[in-house]
PDB file of C-alpha atoms in Angstrom:
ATOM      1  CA  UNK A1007      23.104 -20.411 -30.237  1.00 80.00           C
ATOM      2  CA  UNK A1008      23.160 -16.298 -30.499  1.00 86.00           C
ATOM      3  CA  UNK A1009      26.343 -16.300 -31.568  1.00 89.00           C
ATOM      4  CA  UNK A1010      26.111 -19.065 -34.433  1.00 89.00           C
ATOM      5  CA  UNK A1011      22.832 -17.502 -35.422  1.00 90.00           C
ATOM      6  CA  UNK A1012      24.248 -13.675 -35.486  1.00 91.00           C
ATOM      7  CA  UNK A1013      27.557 -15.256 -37.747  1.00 88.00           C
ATOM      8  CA  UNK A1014      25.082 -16.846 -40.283  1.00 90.00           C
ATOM      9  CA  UNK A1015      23.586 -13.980 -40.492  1.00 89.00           C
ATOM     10  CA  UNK A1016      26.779 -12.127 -41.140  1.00 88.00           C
ATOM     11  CA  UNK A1017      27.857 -14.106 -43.196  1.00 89.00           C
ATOM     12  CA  UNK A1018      24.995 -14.490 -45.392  1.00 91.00           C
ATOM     13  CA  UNK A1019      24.592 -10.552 -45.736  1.00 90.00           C
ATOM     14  CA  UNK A1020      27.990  -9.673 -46.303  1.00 89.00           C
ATOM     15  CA  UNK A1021      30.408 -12.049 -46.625  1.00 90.00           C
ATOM     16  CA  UNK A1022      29.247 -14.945 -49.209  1.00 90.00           C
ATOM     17  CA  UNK A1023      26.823 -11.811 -50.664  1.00 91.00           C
ATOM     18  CA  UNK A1024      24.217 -13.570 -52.740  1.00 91.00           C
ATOM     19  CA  UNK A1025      24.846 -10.996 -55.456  1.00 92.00           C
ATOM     20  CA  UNK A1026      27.979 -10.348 -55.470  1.00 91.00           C
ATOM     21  CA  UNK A1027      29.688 -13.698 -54.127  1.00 90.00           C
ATOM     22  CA  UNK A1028      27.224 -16.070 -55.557  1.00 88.00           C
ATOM     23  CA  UNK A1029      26.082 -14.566 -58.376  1.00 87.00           C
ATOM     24  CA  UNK A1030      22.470 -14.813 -57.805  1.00 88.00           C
ATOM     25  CA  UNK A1031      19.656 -12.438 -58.805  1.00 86.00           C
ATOM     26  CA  UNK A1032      21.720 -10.639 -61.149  1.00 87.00           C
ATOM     27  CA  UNK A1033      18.666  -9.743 -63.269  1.00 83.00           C
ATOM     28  CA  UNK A1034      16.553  -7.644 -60.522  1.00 83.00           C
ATOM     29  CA  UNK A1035      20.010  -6.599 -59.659  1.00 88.00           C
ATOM     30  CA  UNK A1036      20.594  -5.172 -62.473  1.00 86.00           C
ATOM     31  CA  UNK A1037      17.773  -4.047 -63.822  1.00 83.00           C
ATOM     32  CA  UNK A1038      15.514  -2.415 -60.716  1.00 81.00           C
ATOM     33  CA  UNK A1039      18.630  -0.471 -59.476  1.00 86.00           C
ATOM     34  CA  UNK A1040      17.817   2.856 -61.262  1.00 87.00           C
ATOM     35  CA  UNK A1041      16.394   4.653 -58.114  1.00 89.00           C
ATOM     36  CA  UNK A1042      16.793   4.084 -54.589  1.00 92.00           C
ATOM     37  CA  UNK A1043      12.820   4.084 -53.942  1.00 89.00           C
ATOM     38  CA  UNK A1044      12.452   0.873 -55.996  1.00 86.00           C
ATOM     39  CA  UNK A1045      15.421  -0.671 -55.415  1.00 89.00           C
ATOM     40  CA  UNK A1046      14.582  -0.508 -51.524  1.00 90.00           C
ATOM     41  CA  UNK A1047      11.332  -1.762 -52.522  1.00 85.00           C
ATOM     42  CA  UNK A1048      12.764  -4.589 -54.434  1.00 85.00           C
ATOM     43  CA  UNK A1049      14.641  -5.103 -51.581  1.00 89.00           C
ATOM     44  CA  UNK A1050      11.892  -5.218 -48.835  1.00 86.00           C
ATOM     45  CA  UNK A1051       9.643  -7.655 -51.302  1.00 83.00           C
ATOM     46  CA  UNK A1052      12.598  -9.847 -51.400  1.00 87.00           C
ATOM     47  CA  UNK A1053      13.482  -9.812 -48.070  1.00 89.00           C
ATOM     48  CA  UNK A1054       9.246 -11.019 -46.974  1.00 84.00           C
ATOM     49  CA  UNK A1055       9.717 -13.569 -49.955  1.00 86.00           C
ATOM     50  CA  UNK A1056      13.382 -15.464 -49.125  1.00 91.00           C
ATOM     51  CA  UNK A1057      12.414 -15.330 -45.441  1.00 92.00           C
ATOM     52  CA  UNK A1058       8.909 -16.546 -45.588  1.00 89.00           C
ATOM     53  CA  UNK A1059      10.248 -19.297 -48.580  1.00 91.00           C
ATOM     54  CA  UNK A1060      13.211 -20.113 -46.361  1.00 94.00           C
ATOM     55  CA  UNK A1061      10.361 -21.128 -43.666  1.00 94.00           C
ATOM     56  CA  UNK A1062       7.961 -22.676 -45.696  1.00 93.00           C
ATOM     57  CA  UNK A1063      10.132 -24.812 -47.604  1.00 93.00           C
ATOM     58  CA  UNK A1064      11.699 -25.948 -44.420  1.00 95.00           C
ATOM     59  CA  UNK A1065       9.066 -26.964 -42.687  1.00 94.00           C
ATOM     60  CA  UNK A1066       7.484 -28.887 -46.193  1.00 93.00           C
ATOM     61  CA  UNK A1067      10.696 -30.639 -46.444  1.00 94.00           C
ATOM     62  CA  UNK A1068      10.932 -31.764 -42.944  1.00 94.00           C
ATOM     63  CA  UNK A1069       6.987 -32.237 -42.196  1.00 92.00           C
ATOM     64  CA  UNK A1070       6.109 -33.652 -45.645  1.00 92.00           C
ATOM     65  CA  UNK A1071       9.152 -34.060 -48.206  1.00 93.00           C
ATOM     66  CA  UNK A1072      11.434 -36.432 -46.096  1.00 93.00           C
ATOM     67  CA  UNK A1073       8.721 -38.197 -44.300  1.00 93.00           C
ATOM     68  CA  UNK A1074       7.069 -39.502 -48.154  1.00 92.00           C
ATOM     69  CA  UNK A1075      10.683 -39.736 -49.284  1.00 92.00           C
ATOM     70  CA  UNK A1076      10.462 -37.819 -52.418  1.00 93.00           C
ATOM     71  CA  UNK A1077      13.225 -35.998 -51.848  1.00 92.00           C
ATOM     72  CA  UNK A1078      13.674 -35.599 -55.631  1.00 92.00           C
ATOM     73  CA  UNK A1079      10.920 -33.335 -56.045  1.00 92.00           C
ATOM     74  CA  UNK A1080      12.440 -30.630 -54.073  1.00 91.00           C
ATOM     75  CA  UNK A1081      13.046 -27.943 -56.605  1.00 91.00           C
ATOM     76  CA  UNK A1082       9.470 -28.454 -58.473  1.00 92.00           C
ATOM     77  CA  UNK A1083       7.596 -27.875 -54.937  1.00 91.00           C
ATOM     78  CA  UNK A1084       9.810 -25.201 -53.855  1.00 92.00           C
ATOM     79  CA  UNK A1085       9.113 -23.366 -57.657  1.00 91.00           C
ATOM     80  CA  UNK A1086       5.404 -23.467 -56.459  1.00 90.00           C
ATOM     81  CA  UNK A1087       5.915 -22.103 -53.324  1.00 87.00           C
ATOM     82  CA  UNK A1088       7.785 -19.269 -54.299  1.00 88.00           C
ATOM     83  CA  UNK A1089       5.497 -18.511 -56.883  1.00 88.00           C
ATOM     84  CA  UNK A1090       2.375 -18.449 -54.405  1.00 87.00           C
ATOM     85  CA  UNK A1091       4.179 -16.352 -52.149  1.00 83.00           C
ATOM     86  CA  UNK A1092       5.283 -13.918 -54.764  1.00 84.00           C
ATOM     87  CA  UNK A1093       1.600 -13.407 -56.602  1.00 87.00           C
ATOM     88  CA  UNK A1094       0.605 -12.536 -52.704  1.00 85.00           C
ATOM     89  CA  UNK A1095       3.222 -10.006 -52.323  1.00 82.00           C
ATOM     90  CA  UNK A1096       2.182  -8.947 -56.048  1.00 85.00           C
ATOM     91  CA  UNK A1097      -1.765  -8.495 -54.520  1.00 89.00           C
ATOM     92  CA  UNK A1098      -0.480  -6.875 -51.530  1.00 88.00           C
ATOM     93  CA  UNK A1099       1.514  -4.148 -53.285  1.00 84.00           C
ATOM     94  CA  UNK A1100      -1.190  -4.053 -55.958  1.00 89.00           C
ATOM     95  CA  UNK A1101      -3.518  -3.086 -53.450  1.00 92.00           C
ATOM     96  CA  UNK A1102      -2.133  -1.592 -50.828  1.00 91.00           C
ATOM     97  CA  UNK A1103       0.969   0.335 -52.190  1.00 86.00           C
ATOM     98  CA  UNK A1104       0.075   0.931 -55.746  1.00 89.00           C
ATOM     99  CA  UNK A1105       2.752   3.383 -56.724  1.00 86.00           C
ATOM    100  CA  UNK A1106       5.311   0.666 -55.417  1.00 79.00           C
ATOM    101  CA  UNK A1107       3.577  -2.446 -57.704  1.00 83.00           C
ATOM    102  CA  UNK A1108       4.019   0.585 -60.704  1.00 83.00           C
ATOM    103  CA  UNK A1109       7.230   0.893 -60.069  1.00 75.00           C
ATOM    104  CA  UNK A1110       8.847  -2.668 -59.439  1.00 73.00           C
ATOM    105  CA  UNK A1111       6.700  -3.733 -62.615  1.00 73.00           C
ATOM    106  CA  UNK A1112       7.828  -6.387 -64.412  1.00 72.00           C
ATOM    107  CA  UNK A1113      10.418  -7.091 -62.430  1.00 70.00           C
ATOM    108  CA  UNK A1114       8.083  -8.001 -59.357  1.00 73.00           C
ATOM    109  CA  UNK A1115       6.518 -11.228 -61.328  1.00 77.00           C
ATOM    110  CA  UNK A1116      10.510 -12.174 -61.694  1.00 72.00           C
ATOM    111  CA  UNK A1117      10.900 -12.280 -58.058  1.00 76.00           C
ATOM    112  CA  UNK A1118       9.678 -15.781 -58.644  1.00 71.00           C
ATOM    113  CA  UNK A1119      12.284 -16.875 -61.554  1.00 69.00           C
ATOM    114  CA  UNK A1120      15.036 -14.886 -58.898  1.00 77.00           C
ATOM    115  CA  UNK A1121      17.439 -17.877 -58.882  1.00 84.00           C
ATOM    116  CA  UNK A1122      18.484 -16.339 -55.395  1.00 88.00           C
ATOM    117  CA  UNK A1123      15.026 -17.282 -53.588  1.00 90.00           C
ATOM    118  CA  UNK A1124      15.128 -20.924 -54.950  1.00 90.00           C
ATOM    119  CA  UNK A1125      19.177 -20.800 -54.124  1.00 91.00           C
ATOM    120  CA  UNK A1126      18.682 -19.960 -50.261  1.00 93.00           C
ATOM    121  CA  UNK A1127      15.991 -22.282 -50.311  1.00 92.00           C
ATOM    122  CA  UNK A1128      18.097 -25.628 -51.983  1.00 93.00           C
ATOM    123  CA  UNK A1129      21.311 -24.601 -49.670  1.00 93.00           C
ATOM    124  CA  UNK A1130      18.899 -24.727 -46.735  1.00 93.00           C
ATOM    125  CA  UNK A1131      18.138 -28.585 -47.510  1.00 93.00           C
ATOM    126  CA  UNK A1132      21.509 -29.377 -48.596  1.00 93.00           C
ATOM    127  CA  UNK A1133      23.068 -27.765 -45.698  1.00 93.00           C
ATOM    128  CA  UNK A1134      20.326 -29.458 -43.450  1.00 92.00           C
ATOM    129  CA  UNK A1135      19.535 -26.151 -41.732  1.00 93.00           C
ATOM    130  CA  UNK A1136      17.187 -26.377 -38.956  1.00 94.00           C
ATOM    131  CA  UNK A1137      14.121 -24.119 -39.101  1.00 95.00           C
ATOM    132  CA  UNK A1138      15.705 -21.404 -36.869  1.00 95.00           C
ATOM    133  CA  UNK A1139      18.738 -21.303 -38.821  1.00 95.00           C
ATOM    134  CA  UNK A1140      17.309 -21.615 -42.309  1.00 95.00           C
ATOM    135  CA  UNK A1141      14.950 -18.599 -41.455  1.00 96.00           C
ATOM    136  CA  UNK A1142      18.326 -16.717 -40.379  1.00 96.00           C
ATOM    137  CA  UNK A1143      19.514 -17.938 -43.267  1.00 95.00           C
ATOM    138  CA  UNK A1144      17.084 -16.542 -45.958  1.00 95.00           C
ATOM    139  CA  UNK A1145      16.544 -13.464 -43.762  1.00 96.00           C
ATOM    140  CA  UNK A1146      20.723 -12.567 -44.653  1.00 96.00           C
ATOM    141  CA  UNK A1147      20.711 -13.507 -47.261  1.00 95.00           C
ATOM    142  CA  UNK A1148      17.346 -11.471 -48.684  1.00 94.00           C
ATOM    143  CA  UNK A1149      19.210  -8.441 -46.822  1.00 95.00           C
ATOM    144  CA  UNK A1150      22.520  -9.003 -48.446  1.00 94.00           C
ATOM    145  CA  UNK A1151      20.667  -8.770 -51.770  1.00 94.00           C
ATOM    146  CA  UNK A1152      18.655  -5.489 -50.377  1.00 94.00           C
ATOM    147  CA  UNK A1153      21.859  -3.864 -49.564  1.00 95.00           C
ATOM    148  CA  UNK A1154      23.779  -4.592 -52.941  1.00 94.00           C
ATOM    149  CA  UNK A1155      20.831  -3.281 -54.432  1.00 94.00           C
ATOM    150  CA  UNK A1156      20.239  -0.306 -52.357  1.00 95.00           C
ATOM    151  CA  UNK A1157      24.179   0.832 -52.978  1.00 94.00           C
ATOM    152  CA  UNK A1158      24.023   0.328 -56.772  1.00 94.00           C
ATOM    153  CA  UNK A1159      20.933   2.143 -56.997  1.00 94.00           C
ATOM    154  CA  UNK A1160      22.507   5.301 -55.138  1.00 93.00           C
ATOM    155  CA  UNK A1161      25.865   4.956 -56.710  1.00 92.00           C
ATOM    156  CA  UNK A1162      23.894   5.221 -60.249  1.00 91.00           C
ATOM    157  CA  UNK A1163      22.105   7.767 -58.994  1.00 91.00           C
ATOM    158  CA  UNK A1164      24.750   9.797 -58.344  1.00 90.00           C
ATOM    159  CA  UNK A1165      26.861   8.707 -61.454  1.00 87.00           C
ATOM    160  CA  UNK A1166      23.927   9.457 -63.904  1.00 83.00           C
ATOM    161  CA  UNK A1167      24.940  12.586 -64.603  1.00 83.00           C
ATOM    162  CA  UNK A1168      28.896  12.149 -64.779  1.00 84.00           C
ATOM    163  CA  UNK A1169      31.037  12.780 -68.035  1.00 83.00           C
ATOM    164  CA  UNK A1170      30.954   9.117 -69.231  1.00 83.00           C
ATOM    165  CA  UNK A1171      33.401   7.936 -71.747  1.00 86.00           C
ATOM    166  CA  UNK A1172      30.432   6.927 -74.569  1.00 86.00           C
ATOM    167  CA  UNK A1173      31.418   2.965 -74.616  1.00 85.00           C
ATOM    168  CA  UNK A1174      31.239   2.836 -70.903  1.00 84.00           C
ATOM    169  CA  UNK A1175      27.817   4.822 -70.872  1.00 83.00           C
ATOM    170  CA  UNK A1176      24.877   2.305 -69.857  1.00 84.00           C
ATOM    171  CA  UNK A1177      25.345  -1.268 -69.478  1.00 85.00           C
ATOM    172  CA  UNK A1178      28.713  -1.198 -69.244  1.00 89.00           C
ATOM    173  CA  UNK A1179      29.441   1.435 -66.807  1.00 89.00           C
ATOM    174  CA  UNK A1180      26.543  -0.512 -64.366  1.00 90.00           C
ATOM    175  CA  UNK A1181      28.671  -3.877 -64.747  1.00 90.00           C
ATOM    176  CA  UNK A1182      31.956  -1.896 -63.955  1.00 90.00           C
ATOM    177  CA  UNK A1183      30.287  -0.634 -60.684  1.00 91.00           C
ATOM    178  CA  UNK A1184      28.744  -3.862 -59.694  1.00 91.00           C
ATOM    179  CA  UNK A1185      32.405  -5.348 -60.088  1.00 91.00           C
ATOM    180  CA  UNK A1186      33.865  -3.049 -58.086  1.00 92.00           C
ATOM    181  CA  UNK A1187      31.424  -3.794 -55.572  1.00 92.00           C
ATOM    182  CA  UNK A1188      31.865  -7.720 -55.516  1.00 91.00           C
ATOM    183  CA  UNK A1189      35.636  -6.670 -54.988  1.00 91.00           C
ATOM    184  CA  UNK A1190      34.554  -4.608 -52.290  1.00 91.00           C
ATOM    185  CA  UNK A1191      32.913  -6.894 -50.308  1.00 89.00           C
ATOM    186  CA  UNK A1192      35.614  -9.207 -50.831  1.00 89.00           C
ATOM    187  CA  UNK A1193      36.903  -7.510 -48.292  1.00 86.00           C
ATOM    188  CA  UNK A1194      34.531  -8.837 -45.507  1.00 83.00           C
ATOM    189  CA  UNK A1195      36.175 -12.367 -45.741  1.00 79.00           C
ATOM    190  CA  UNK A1196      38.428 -11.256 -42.646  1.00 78.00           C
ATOM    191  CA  UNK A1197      35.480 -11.097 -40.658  1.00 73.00           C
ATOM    192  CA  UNK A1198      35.469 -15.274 -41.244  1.00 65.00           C
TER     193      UNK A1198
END
């Protein structure tokens, strides 16, 4: 059970990357990736928020959702759920680590329209994880997106100041890099 639980978890993180195998959560990708402080913070609030969805909505489905058979309304209750949990984290930071809410600003509230969090949690159902393995699941995959983030975040740091060609400069130059990272970890499919 170690084993299958440590490949999911491998797998999750690396090899079918959320970001940059499945495509999901470009937008907080993208656009919270500036600096390495708030892209690690982005990454830690969506690491709590995938894991602690990837729980709750596994347990609702199998405690509540199958039993009333209405199975249909999966994505509308999962929407709520995530939103709950991210207007706690929201609180939290608010409160507790106000330089951190600052920072993430708008793109915190967007944790809940992150098509990655409602993703893990869908795949979960469809997959029909158990609770141990659907945790796993949302925990890898939450720290596959925290390390795509964290790397384009340095790698822009450290490319901010480079000799640019102008039409490359911006946009363009961060969807070059982000490529070449999805091609990158292309190379962890041997490790299937």
């Amino acid at each position: 059970m170690a084993k299958t639980l440590f490949l999911v978890l491998l797998t999750t993180a690396l090899i079918n990357n959320v970001v940059l195998s499945q495509f999901l959560g470009i937008c907080p990708f993208l656009g919270v990736s500036k600096n390495v402080k708030t892209a690690a913070g982005m990454g830690g609030a969506v690491i709590f928020v995938i894991t602690i969805a990837s729980a709750v909505t596994n347990l609702l489905f199998t405690g509540v959702i199958q039993k009333l058979g209405i199975e249909y309304l999966n994505t509308i209750i999962f929407i709520l759920v995530i939103a709950a949990l991210v207007q706690f984290i929201e609180l939290f930071l608010k409160r507790f680590v106000p330089k951190l809410h600052q920072a993430l600003g708008v793109y915190l509230p967007l944790i809940t329209t992150n098509c990655a969090v409602l993703g893990v949690a869908l795949t979960n159902v469809q997959e029909g994880n158990n609770f141990i393995t659907a945790v796993v699941t949302g925990f890898g995959t939450a720290c596959g997106f925290a390390v795509a983030i964290i790397i384009l975040a340095g790698i822009r740091e450290k490319t901010e100041h480079n000799d640019i060609p102008k039409a490359f400069r911006g946009t363009p130059a961060v969807l070059l890099t982000a490529c070449l990272m999805a091609i990158a970890f292309y190379g962890f499919n041997v490790l299937a």
